Amino acid sequence: RPGYESTLPQETLAHYRALVERLSHRRDITFVTPKDLPPLGVDDFLDFTHLADSGRARVSERLAEILADLDGR
Protein backbone atom coordinates (compact mmCIF):
# COMPACT_ATOMS: atom_id res chain seq x y z
CA ARG A 1 0.00 0.00 0.00
CA PRO A 2 1.28 3.48 -0.71
CA GLY A 3 3.07 4.70 2.41
CA TYR A 4 3.35 1.25 4.02
CA GLU A 5 7.13 1.36 4.35
CA SER A 6 6.85 4.61 6.32
CA THR A 7 5.11 2.63 9.09
CA LEU A 8 8.07 0.28 9.59
CA PRO A 9 10.97 0.84 11.98
CA GLN A 10 14.18 1.65 10.09
CA GLU A 11 15.85 -1.58 11.28
CA THR A 12 12.95 -3.66 9.95
CA LEU A 13 12.97 -1.79 6.67
CA ALA A 14 16.73 -2.31 6.24
CA HIS A 15 16.37 -6.03 7.00
CA TYR A 16 13.47 -6.32 4.51
CA ARG A 17 15.39 -4.52 1.76
CA ALA A 18 18.46 -6.71 2.30
CA LEU A 19 16.31 -9.85 2.12
CA VAL A 20 14.63 -8.67 -1.07
CA GLU A 21 18.03 -7.91 -2.59
CA ARG A 22 19.36 -11.39 -1.78
CA LEU A 23 16.24 -13.14 -3.07
CA SER A 24 16.20 -11.15 -6.29
CA HIS A 25 19.49 -12.73 -7.35
CA ARG A 26 18.43 -16.35 -6.88
CA ARG A 27 18.00 -18.40 -10.04
CA ASP A 28 15.90 -21.14 -8.43
CA ILE A 29 12.91 -18.93 -7.71
CA THR A 30 10.86 -16.47 -9.69
CA PHE A 31 11.00 -13.18 -7.90
CA VAL A 32 8.01 -10.90 -8.52
CA THR A 33 8.61 -7.25 -7.70
CA PRO A 34 6.05 -4.48 -7.22
CA LYS A 35 7.06 -3.27 -10.70
CA ASP A 36 5.73 -6.56 -12.11
CA LEU A 37 2.30 -6.01 -10.56
CA PRO A 38 -0.44 -3.58 -11.51
CA PRO A 39 -0.47 -0.27 -9.68
CA LEU A 40 -2.72 -0.43 -6.64
CA GLY A 41 -4.47 2.46 -4.96
CA VAL A 42 -5.60 2.95 -1.40
CA ASP A 43 -9.03 1.53 -2.29
CA ASP A 44 -7.38 -1.77 -3.24
CA PHE A 45 -6.41 -2.32 0.42
CA LEU A 46 -8.41 -3.04 3.55
CA ASP A 47 -5.58 -1.67 5.69
CA PHE A 48 -1.82 -1.27 5.43
CA THR A 49 -1.16 -4.99 4.95
CA HIS A 50 -4.29 -6.67 3.57
CA LEU A 51 -5.69 -6.43 0.07
CA ALA A 52 -9.37 -5.74 -0.55
CA ASP A 53 -11.30 -7.80 -3.10
CA SER A 54 -10.30 -5.43 -5.92
CA GLY A 55 -6.60 -5.60 -5.02
CA ARG A 56 -6.67 -9.38 -4.68
CA ALA A 57 -8.32 -9.71 -8.07
CA ARG A 58 -5.80 -7.45 -9.79
CA VAL A 59 -2.75 -9.08 -8.18
CA SER A 60 -4.10 -12.60 -8.74
CA GLU A 61 -4.75 -11.93 -12.41
CA ARG A 62 -1.22 -10.64 -12.94
CA LEU A 63 0.37 -13.50 -10.98
CA ALA A 64 -1.61 -15.98 -13.10
CA GLU A 65 -0.16 -14.34 -16.23
CA ILE A 66 3.37 -14.57 -14.83
CA LEU A 67 2.90 -18.24 -13.95
CA ALA A 68 1.44 -19.00 -17.38
CA ASP A 69 4.50 -17.39 -19.00
CA LEU A 70 6.80 -19.52 -16.83
CA ASP A 71 4.83 -22.63 -17.67
CA GLY A 72 5.26 -21.90 -21.37
CA ARG A 73 9.07 -21.77 -21.14
mmCIF file with all atom_site columns, N, CA, C and O in Angstrom, residues 12 24 26 33 36 38 47 49 55 57 59 65:
data_model
loop_
_atom_site.group_PDB
_atom_site.id
_atom_site.type_symbol
_atom_site.label_atom_id
_atom_site.label_alt_id
_atom_site.label_comp_id
_atom_site.label_asym_id
_atom_site.label_entity_id
_atom_site.label_seq_id
_atom_site.pdbx_PDB_ins_code
_atom_site.Cartn_x
_atom_site.Cartn_y
_atom_site.Cartn_z
_atom_site.occupancy
_atom_site.B_iso_or_equiv
_atom_site.pdbx_formal_charge
_atom_site.auth_seq_id
_atom_site.auth_comp_id
_atom_site.auth_asym_id
_atom_site.auth_atom_id
_atom_site.pdbx_PDB_model_num
ATOM 1  N N  . THR A 1 12 ? 13.782 -2.688  10.672  1.00 0.00 ? 12 THR A N  1
ATOM 2  C CA . THR A 1 12 ? 12.950 -3.661  9.954   1.00 0.00 ? 12 THR A CA 1
ATOM 3  C C  . THR A 1 12 ? 13.009 -3.398  8.454   1.00 0.00 ? 12 THR A C  1
ATOM 4  O O  . THR A 1 12 ? 13.142 -4.330  7.657   1.00 0.00 ? 12 THR A O  1
ATOM 5  N N  . SER A 1 24 ? 16.328 -11.558 -4.888  1.00 0.00 ? 24 SER A N  1
ATOM 6  C CA . SER A 1 24 ? 16.200 -11.149 -6.292  1.00 0.00 ? 24 SER A CA 1
ATOM 7  C C  . SER A 1 24 ? 17.299 -11.727 -7.177  1.00 0.00 ? 24 SER A C  1
ATOM 8  O O  . SER A 1 24 ? 17.147 -11.765 -8.391  1.00 0.00 ? 24 SER A O  1
ATOM 9  N N  . ARG A 1 26 ? 18.518 -14.883 -6.820  1.00 0.00 ? 26 ARG A N  1
ATOM 10 C CA . ARG A 1 26 ? 18.427 -16.351 -6.881  1.00 0.00 ? 26 ARG A CA 1
ATOM 11 C C  . ARG A 1 26 ? 17.880 -16.788 -8.234  1.00 0.00 ? 26 ARG A C  1
ATOM 12 O O  . ARG A 1 26 ? 16.974 -16.176 -8.776  1.00 0.00 ? 26 ARG A O  1
ATOM 13 N N  . THR A 1 33 ? 8.439  -8.533  -8.377  1.00 0.00 ? 33 THR A N  1
ATOM 14 C CA . THR A 1 33 ? 8.606  -7.251  -7.699  1.00 0.00 ? 33 THR A CA 1
ATOM 15 C C  . THR A 1 33 ? 7.330  -6.414  -7.842  1.00 0.00 ? 33 THR A C  1
ATOM 16 O O  . THR A 1 33 ? 6.476  -6.709  -8.690  1.00 0.00 ? 33 THR A O  1
ATOM 17 N N  . ASP A 1 36 ? 6.355  -5.531  -11.282 1.00 0.00 ? 36 ASP A N  1
ATOM 18 C CA . ASP A 1 36 ? 5.729  -6.564  -12.107 1.00 0.00 ? 36 ASP A CA 1
ATOM 19 C C  . ASP A 1 36 ? 4.211  -6.616  -11.924 1.00 0.00 ? 36 ASP A C  1
ATOM 20 O O  . ASP A 1 36 ? 3.522  -7.284  -12.689 1.00 0.00 ? 36 ASP A O  1
ATOM 21 N N  . PRO A 1 38 ? 0.282  -4.789  -11.126 1.00 0.00 ? 38 PRO A N  1
ATOM 22 C CA . PRO A 1 38 ? -0.444 -3.578  -11.511 1.00 0.00 ? 38 PRO A CA 1
ATOM 23 C C  . PRO A 1 38 ? -0.378 -2.552  -10.377 1.00 0.00 ? 38 PRO A C  1
ATOM 24 O O  . PRO A 1 38 ? -0.259 -2.916  -9.200  1.00 0.00 ? 38 PRO A O  1
ATOM 25 N N  . ASP A 1 47 ? -6.408 -2.394  4.732   1.00 0.00 ? 47 ASP A N  1
ATOM 26 C CA . ASP A 1 47 ? -5.583 -1.669  5.694   1.00 0.00 ? 47 ASP A CA 1
ATOM 27 C C  . ASP A 1 47 ? -4.164 -1.660  5.130   1.00 0.00 ? 47 ASP A C  1
ATOM 28 O O  . ASP A 1 47 ? -3.971 -1.925  3.956   1.00 0.00 ? 47 ASP A O  1
ATOM 29 N N  . THR A 1 49 ? -1.773 -3.726  5.326   1.00 0.00 ? 49 THR A N  1
ATOM 30 C CA . THR A 1 49 ? -1.156 -4.992  4.951   1.00 0.00 ? 49 THR A CA 1
ATOM 31 C C  . THR A 1 49 ? -2.068 -5.963  4.216   1.00 0.00 ? 49 THR A C  1
ATOM 32 O O  . THR A 1 49 ? -1.580 -6.963  3.694   1.00 0.00 ? 49 THR A O  1
ATOM 33 N N  . GLY A 1 55 ? -8.058 -5.408  -4.988  1.00 0.00 ? 55 GLY A N  1
ATOM 34 C CA . GLY A 1 55 ? -6.605 -5.597  -5.021  1.00 0.00 ? 55 GLY A CA 1
ATOM 35 C C  . GLY A 1 55 ? -6.232 -7.048  -5.217  1.00 0.00 ? 55 GLY A C  1
ATOM 36 O O  . GLY A 1 55 ? -5.322 -7.372  -5.990  1.00 0.00 ? 55 GLY A O  1
ATOM 37 N N  . ALA A 1 57 ? -7.994 -9.323  -6.694  1.00 0.00 ? 57 ALA A N  1
ATOM 38 C CA . ALA A 1 57 ? -8.321 -9.713  -8.069  1.00 0.00 ? 57 ALA A CA 1
ATOM 39 C C  . ALA A 1 57 ? -7.251 -9.225  -9.039  1.00 0.00 ? 57 ALA A C  1
ATOM 40 O O  . ALA A 1 57 ? -6.807 -9.985  -9.920  1.00 0.00 ? 57 ALA A O  1
ATOM 41 N N  . VAL A 1 59 ? -4.029 -8.395  -8.406  1.00 0.00 ? 59 VAL A N  1
ATOM 42 C CA . VAL A 1 59 ? -2.753 -9.078  -8.183  1.00 0.00 ? 59 VAL A CA 1
ATOM 43 C C  . VAL A 1 59 ? -2.850 -10.531 -8.646  1.00 0.00 ? 59 VAL A C  1
ATOM 44 O O  . VAL A 1 59 ? -1.938 -11.045 -9.303  1.00 0.00 ? 59 VAL A O  1
ATOM 45 N N  . GLU A 1 65 ? -0.840 -14.592 -14.962 1.00 0.00 ? 65 GLU A N  1
ATOM 46 C CA . GLU A 1 65 ? -0.156 -14.341 -16.234 1.00 0.00 ? 65 GLU A CA 1
ATOM 47 C C  . GLU A 1 65 ? 1.331  -14.683 -16.127 1.00 0.00 ? 65 GLU A C  1
ATOM 48 O O  . GLU A 1 65 ? 1.905  -15.298 -17.034 1.00 0.00 ? 65 GLU A O  1
#
